[in-house]
C-alpha positions in Angstrom: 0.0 0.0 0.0 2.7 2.5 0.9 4.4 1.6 -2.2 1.5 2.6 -4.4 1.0 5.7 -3.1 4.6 6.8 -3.2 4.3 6.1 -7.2 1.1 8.1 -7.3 2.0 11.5 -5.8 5.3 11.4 -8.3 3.4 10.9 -11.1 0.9 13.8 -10.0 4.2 15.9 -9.8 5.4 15.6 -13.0 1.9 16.4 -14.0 1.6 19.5 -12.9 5.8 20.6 -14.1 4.5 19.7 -17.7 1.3 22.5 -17.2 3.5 25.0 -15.6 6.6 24.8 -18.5 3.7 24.6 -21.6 1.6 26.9 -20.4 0.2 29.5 -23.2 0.1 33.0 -22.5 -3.7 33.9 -23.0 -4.7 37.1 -25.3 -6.5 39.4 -22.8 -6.8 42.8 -21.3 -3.0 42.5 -20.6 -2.2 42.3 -24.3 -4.9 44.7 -25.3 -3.7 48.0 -23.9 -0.2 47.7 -25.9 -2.4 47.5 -29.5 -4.3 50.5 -28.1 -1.1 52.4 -27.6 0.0 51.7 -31.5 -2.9 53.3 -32.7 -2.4 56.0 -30.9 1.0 56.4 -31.8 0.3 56.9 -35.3 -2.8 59.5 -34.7 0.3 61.3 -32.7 2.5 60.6 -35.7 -0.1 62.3 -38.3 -0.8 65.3 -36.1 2.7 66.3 -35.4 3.2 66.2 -39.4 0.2 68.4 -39.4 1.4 70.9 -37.2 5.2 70.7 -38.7 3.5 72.2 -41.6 1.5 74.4 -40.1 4.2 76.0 -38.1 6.2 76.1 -41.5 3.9 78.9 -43.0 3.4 80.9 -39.9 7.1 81.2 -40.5 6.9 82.3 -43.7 4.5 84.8 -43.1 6.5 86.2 -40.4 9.8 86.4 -42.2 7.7 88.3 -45.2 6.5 90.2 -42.6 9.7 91.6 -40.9 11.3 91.8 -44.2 8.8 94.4 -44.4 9.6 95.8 -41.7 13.1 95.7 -42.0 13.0 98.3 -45.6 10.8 100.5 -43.3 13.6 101.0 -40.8 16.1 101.1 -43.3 14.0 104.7 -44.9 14.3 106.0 -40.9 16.8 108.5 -40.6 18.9 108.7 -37.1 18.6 111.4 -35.0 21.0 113.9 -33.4 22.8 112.8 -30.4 22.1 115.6 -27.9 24.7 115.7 -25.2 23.1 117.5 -22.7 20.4 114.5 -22.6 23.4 111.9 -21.3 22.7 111.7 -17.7 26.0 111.2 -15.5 27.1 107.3 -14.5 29.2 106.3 -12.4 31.1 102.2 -11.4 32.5 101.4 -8.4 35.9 99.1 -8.6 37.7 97.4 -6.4 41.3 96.4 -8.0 44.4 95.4 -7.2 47.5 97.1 -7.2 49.9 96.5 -10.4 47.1 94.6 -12.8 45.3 96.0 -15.6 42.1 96.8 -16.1 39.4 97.2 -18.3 36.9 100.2 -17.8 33.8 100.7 -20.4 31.6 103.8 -21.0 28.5 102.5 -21.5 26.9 102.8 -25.4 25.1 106.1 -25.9 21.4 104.9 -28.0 21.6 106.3 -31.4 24.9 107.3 -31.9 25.4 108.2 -35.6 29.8 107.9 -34.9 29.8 111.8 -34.4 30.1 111.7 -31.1 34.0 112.2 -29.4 35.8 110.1 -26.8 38.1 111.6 -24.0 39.3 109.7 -20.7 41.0 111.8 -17.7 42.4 110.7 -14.4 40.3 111.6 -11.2 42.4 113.6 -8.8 41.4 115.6 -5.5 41.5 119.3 -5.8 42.2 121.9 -2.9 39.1 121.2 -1.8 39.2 117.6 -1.6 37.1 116.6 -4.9 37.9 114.0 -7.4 37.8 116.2 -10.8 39.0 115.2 -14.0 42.7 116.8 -14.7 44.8 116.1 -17.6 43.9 114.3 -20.5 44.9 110.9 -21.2 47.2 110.7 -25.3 45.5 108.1 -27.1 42.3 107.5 -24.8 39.5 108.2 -27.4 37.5 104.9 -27.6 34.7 104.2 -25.4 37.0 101.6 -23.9 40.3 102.3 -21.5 42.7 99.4 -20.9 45.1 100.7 -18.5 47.3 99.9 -15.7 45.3 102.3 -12.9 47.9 104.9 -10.7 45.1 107.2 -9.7 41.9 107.3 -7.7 39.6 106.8 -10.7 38.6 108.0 -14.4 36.6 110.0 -16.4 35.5 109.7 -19.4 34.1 113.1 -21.1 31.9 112.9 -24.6 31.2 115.7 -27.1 29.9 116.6 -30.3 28.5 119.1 -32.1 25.3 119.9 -29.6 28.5 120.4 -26.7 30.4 118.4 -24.2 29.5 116.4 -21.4 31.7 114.5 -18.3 29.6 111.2 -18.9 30.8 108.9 -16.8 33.4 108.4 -13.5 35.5 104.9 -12.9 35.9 105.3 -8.8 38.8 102.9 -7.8 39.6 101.1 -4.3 42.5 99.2 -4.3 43.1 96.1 -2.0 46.4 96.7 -0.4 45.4 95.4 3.3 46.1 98.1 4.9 43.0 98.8 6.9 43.2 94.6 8.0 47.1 94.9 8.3 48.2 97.8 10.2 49.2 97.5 14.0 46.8 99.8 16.3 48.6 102.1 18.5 48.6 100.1 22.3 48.0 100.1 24.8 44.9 102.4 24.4 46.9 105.1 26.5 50.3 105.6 26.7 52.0 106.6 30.3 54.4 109.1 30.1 55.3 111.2 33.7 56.4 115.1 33.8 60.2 115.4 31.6 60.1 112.3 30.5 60.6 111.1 26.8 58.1 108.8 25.2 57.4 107.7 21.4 54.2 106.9 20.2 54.8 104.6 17.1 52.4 102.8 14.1 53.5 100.0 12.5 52.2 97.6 9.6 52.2 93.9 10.9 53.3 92.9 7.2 55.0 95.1 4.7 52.1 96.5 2.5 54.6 99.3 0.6 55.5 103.1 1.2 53.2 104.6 3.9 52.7 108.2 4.7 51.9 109.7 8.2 50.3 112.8 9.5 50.6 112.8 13.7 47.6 115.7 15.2 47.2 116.8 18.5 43.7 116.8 19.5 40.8 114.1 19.5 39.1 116.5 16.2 41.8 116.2 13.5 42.4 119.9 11.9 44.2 118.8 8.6 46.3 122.2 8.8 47.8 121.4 12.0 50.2 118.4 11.2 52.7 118.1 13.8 55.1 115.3 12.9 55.2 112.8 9.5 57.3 110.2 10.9 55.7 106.7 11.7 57.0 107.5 15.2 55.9 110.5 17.4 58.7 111.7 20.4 58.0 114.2 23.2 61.6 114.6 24.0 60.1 116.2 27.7 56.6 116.1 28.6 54.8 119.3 30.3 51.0 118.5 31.4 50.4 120.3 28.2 51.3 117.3 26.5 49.0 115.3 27.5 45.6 114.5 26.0 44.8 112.7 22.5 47.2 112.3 19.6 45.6 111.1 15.9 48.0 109.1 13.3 46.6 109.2 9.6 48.5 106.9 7.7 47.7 106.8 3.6 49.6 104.1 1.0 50.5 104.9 -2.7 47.3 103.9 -3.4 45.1 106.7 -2.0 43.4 104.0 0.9 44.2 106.1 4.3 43.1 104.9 8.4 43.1 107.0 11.2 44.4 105.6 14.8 44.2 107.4 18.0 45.6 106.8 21.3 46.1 109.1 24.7 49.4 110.4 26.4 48.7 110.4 30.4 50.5 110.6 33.2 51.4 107.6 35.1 48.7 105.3 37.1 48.5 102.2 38.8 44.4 101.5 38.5 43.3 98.2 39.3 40.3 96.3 39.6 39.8 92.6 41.1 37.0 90.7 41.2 35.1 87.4 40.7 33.1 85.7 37.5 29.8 83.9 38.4 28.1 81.1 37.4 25.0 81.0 38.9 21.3 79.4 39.0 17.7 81.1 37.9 16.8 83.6 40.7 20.1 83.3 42.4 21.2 87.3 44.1 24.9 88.3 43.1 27.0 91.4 43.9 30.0 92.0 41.8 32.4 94.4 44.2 35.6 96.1 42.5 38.2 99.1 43.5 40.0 100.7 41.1 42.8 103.0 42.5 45.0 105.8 40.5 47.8 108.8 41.0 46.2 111.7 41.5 48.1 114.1 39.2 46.9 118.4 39.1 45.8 119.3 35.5 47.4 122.5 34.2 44.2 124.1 34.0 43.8 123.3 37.4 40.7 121.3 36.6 39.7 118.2 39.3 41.2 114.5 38.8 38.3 112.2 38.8 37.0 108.4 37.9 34.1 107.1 36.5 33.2 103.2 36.4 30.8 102.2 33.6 29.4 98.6 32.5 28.4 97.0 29.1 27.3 93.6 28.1 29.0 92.1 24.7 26.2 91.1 21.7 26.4 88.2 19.9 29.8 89.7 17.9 31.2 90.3 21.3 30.8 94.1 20.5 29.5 96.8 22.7 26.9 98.3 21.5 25.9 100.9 24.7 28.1 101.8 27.9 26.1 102.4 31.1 27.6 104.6 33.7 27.6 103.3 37.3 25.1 105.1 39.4 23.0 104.7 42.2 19.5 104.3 42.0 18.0 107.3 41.6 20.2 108.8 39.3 19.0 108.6 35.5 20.9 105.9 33.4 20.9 104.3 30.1 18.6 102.4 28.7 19.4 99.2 30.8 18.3 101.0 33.6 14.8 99.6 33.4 16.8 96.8 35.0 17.2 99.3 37.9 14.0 101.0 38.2 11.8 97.8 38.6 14.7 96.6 41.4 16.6 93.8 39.1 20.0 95.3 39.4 21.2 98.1 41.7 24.6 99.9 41.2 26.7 102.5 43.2 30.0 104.0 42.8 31.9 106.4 45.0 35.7 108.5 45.0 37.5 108.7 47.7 40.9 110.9 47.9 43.6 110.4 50.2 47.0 112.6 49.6 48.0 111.5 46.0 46.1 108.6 45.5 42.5 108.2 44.6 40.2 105.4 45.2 37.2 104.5 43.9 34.7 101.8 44.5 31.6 100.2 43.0 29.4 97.4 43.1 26.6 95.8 41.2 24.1 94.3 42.4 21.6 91.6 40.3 18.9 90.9 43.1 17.3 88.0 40.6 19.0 86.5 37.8 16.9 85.8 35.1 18.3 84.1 31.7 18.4 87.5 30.2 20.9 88.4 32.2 23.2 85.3 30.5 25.9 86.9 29.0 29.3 88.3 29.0 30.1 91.7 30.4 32.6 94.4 31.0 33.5 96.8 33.0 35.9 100.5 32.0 37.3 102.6 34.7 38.4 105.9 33.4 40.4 108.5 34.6 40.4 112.5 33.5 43.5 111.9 31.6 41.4 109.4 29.8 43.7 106.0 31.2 41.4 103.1 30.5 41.3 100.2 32.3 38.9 96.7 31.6 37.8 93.6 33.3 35.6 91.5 32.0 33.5 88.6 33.6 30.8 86.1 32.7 27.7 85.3 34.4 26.3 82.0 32.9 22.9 80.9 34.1 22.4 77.5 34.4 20.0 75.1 36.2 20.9 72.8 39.1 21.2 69.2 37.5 21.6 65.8 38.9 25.3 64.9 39.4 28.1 63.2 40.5 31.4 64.6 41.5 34.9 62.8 42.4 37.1 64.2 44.9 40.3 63.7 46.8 41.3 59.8 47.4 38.0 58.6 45.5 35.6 60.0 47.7 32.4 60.7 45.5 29.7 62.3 45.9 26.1 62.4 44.4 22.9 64.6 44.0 21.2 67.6 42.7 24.4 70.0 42.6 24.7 73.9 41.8 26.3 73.6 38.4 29.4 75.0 39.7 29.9 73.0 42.6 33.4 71.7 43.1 34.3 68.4 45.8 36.7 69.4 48.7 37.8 66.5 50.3 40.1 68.5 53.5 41.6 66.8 56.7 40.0 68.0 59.7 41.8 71.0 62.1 39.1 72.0 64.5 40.8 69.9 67.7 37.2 70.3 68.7 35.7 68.1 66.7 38.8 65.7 66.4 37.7 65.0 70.3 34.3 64.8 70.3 34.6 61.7 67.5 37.7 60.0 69.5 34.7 60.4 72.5 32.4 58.7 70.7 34.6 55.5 70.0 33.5 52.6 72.3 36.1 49.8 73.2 38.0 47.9 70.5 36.6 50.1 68.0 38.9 53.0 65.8 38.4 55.7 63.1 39.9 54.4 59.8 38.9 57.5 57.7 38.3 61.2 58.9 38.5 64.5 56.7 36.3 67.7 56.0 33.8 67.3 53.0 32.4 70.4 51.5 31.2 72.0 48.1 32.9 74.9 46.9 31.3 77.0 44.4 31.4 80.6 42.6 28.4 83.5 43.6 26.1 83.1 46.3 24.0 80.3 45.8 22.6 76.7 48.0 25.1 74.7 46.5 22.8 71.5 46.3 18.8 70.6 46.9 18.1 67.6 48.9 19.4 64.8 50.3 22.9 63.8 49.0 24.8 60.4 48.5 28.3 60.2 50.0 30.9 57.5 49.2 33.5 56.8 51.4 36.7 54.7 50.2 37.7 52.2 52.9 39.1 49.2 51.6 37.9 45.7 50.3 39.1 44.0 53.7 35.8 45.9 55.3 33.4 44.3 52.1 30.3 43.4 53.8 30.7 45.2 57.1 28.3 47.5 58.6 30.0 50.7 59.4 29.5 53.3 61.5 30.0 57.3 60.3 30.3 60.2 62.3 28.5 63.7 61.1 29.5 66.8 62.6 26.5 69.1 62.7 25.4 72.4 64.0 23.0 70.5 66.4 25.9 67.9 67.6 26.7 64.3 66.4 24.9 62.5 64.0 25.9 58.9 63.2 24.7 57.4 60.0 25.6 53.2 58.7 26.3 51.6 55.9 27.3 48.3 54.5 30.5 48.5 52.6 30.5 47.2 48.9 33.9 47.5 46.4 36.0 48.5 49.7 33.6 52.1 49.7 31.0 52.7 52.2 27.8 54.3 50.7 25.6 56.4 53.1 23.3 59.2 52.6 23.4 62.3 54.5 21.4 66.2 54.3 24.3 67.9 54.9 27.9 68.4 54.4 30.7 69.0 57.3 33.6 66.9 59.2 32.4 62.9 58.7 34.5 60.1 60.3 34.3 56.9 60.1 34.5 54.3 62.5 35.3 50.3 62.5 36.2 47.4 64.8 39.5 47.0 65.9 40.5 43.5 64.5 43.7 42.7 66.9 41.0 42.8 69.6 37.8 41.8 68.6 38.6 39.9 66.1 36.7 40.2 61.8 32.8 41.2 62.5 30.8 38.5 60.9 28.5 39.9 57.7 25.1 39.6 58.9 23.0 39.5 55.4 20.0 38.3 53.8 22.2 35.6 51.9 24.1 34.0 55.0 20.7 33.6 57.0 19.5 31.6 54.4 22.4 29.7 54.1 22.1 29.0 57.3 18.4 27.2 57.4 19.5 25.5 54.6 22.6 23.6 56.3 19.8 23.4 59.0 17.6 21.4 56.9 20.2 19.1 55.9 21.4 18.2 59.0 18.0 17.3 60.3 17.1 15.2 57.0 20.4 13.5 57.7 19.6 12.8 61.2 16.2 11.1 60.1 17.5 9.2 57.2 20.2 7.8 60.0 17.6 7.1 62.2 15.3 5.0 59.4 18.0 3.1 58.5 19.0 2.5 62.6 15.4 1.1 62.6 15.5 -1.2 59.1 18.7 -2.8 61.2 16.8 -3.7 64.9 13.9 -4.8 62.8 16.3 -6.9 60.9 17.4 -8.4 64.2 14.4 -9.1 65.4 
């Protein structure tokens, strides 16, 4: 029987191979759509012919059309150029030293060829105005190719109806030397009564021949040059020396910068204080003294100091300086900020013989997140010495974390995002004692030290309860231990089992911790008392009672035996 129906299902097999291989493909809607698309094909076919001809007269007809209107043009006579109508154009280029150039008047509509071609260089006059001077041999084209040496060109057009200066080429050359010149520094240079000083400019790189013109005074009078030497001396300064001093320095190629710095006496301002980093709401006071000789003006006029503030913009540029004031004094802008009570600031001068002191404060009751940002502040003295310090005051959000400190000791929690571990031995005798005290016998402190946070501003430096880990060594692993807490209301002691040779505990404060373990020389290893070992122990329990019955069957198989 199983022999039959094996040769049945091959035979029912090979069956069904023979209808799959010689299967025809049936003539249906599959084949029908690609006979469709032929006919349509050739309807396509006969219409684009259609419209190839079609489009072939239009042609025609256009061509005898414009022919048309070609011999009517042809019978229109141009007019007159009128010169007076060619309103003035100017282009702007910016070239390079040393290269030549191309510059194009642009076409005039209907010029007939009467019309006259004349290029000029642009030069200043007395009166510092770039005005065509001398005429240019050979320039007479609508087109100047020349090797530029002046400040820009003109081209001028005439004919018969007059003349006309048509159109101006203004040049800028790239010669670096607005990007490459050195600025005068510091921003004021000290100089005391006879002494000589030099104030000197000088290119970073070498950009060519440059031309200087020193003024005294902070508004430049052009007729008042006092020196053209890159380098300024005062052989012996008088106090009518000092005060601002202007460098204009120009290149061969007509590009010019002005640089100005300060001659003052001698000063030894300084200001010292702290950067913040502080959290949303969080009340900071930025404190500084700024001290500086107090040298008589020659007009007699009073010494003073003023202490202003900025913040940078995005470009780290400062865009506004507010003056520091106290509160009811009229400010800048900013000083909505001090009206509604978000920042309060104060400055004051004292004198004392030759010295002169001043100091300030700021005060930001609430930081909010527009108060992010980095800041500056500018003492400034009547002889215009300039002094800067600039701090940052970066708002953040207390976050969860963990910081490592001295020896390994970690420590956990919601921290002030400055917050810095201190891990410091202990000097208060005080509270050395009172943790020796609490030592009962055979039992010794095997760690002991100061653990604190140490941050920047004012600010809680962490919110809740923390976690403290406490390296001991892997010869305590599984112990309980004992920690001493040092706090304002007395002793605290706190336990944890150690794990890894560090003992975990969690506390709500920070100060002195110690902590404590059994001497082993006299009492010997404390046994680990865990979960694990007391169920170890039933177990072992278990087995020695099922050992004991199974001894105590087979004790009474034998005397039954006997019997």
């Amino acid at each position: 029987m199983k022999k039959w129906l094996g040769i049945v299902l091959v035979v029912m097999l090979i069956l069904c191979s023979f209808t799959v291989v010689f299967a025809e493909e049936p003539i249906g809607d599959e084949v029908l759509p690609d006979i469709a698309e032929g006919i349509v094909d050739s309807e396509d076919d006969e219409t684009e012919i259609n419209e190839d001809e079609q489009s072939e007269e239009i042609s025609t007809a256009i061509t005898a059309q414009s022919g048309d209107i070609e011999l009517m043009d042809d019978a229109i006579q141009p007019m007159a150029v009128n010169i007076g109508d060619i309103e003035y154009t100017f282009e702007e280029y910016t070239i390079v030293p040393g290269q030549q150039y191309t510059f194009e008047m642009p076409p005039i509509p209907g010029d007939d060829g009467s019309i006259i071609y004349q290029w000029y260089k642009l030069e200043r006059n007395e009166f510092n105005f770039l005005v065509p001077t001398t005429p240019i041999d050979g320039a007479n084209n609508r087109q100047l190719a020349i090797v530029p040496t002046a400040e820009g060109y003109s081209c001028r057009i005439s004919n018969a109806t007059g003349s006309n200066d048509a159109y101006h080429a203004l040049l800028k050359y790239q010669t670096g030397l607005r990007d490459e010149l050195g600025n005068i520094a510091p921003d004021a240079v000290q100089g005391a009564i006879g002494q000589r000083v030099e104030l000197k400019v000088s290119p970073l790189v070498d950009i060519g021949n440059l031309h200087y013109e020193w003024y005294k005074g902070w508004n430049v009078s052009l007729d008042t040059i006092i020196s053209t030497d890159s380098t300024l001396v005062i052989n012996s300064v008088s106090t009518n020396d000092y005060g601002y001093y202007t460098c204009i320095v120009k290149d061969d190629y007509f590009n010019s910068i002005g640089l100005t710095t300060i001659l003052a006496p001698p000063t030894n301002m300084n200001i010292n204080f702290d950067t913040f980093v502080v959290v949303p709401g969080e009340r900071i006071e930025i404190k500084g003294t700024a001290t500086s000789t107090k040298i008589d003006h020659a007009d007699g006029s009073p010494h003073t100091m003023t202490a202003s503030w900025a913040k940078y913009d995005e470009n780290n540029n400062v865009n506004e300086w507010w003056d520091l004031k106290t509160p009811d004094e009229d400010g800048g802008t900013f000083w909505e900020l001090v009206q509604n009570g978000q920042v309060n600031t104060a400055s004051s001068l004292n004198t004392n013989g030759s010295n002169m002191e001043l100091n300030f404060s700021i005060v930001m009751n609430s930081i909010t997140e527009d108060l992010d940002g980095k800041y500056v502040i500018m003492i400034e003295d009547s002889y215009s010495n300039r002094i800067f310090q600039q701090y940052v005051i970066s708002v953040e959000d207390y976050t969860q974390t963990r910081l490592v400190g001295t020896g390994g000791t970690s420590l956990w929690g919601v921290l002030h995002p400055a917050a810095e571990l201190w891990i410091t031995p202990i000097e208060d005798t005080a509270i050395i004692n009172m943790f020796n005290n609490a030592l009962s016998t055979g039992e010794s402190i095997i760690w002991m030290n100061d653990v604190s946070l140490g941050i920047q501003g004012q600010a809680d430096e962490f919110k809740g309860e923390l976690g403290l880990s406490i390296p001991v060594g892997t010869q305590y692993n599984g112990q309980t231990l004992t920690v001493l807490h040092s706090t304002e209301n007395g002793l605290e002691k706190l336990q944890g089992v150690v794990k890894d040779g560090t003992l975990p505990i969690t506390t709500s404060g920070l100060s002195p911790f110690a902590v404590v373990a059994r001497d082993t020389d006299t009492a010997g290893r404390v046994s680990p008392q865990t979960d694990d070992s007391n169920k170890l122990s039933v177990w072992i329990a278990v087995c020695m009672v099922a050992i004991v019955v199974i001894a105590g069957m087979l004790q009474y198989r034998k005397r039954q035996r006997e019997f």
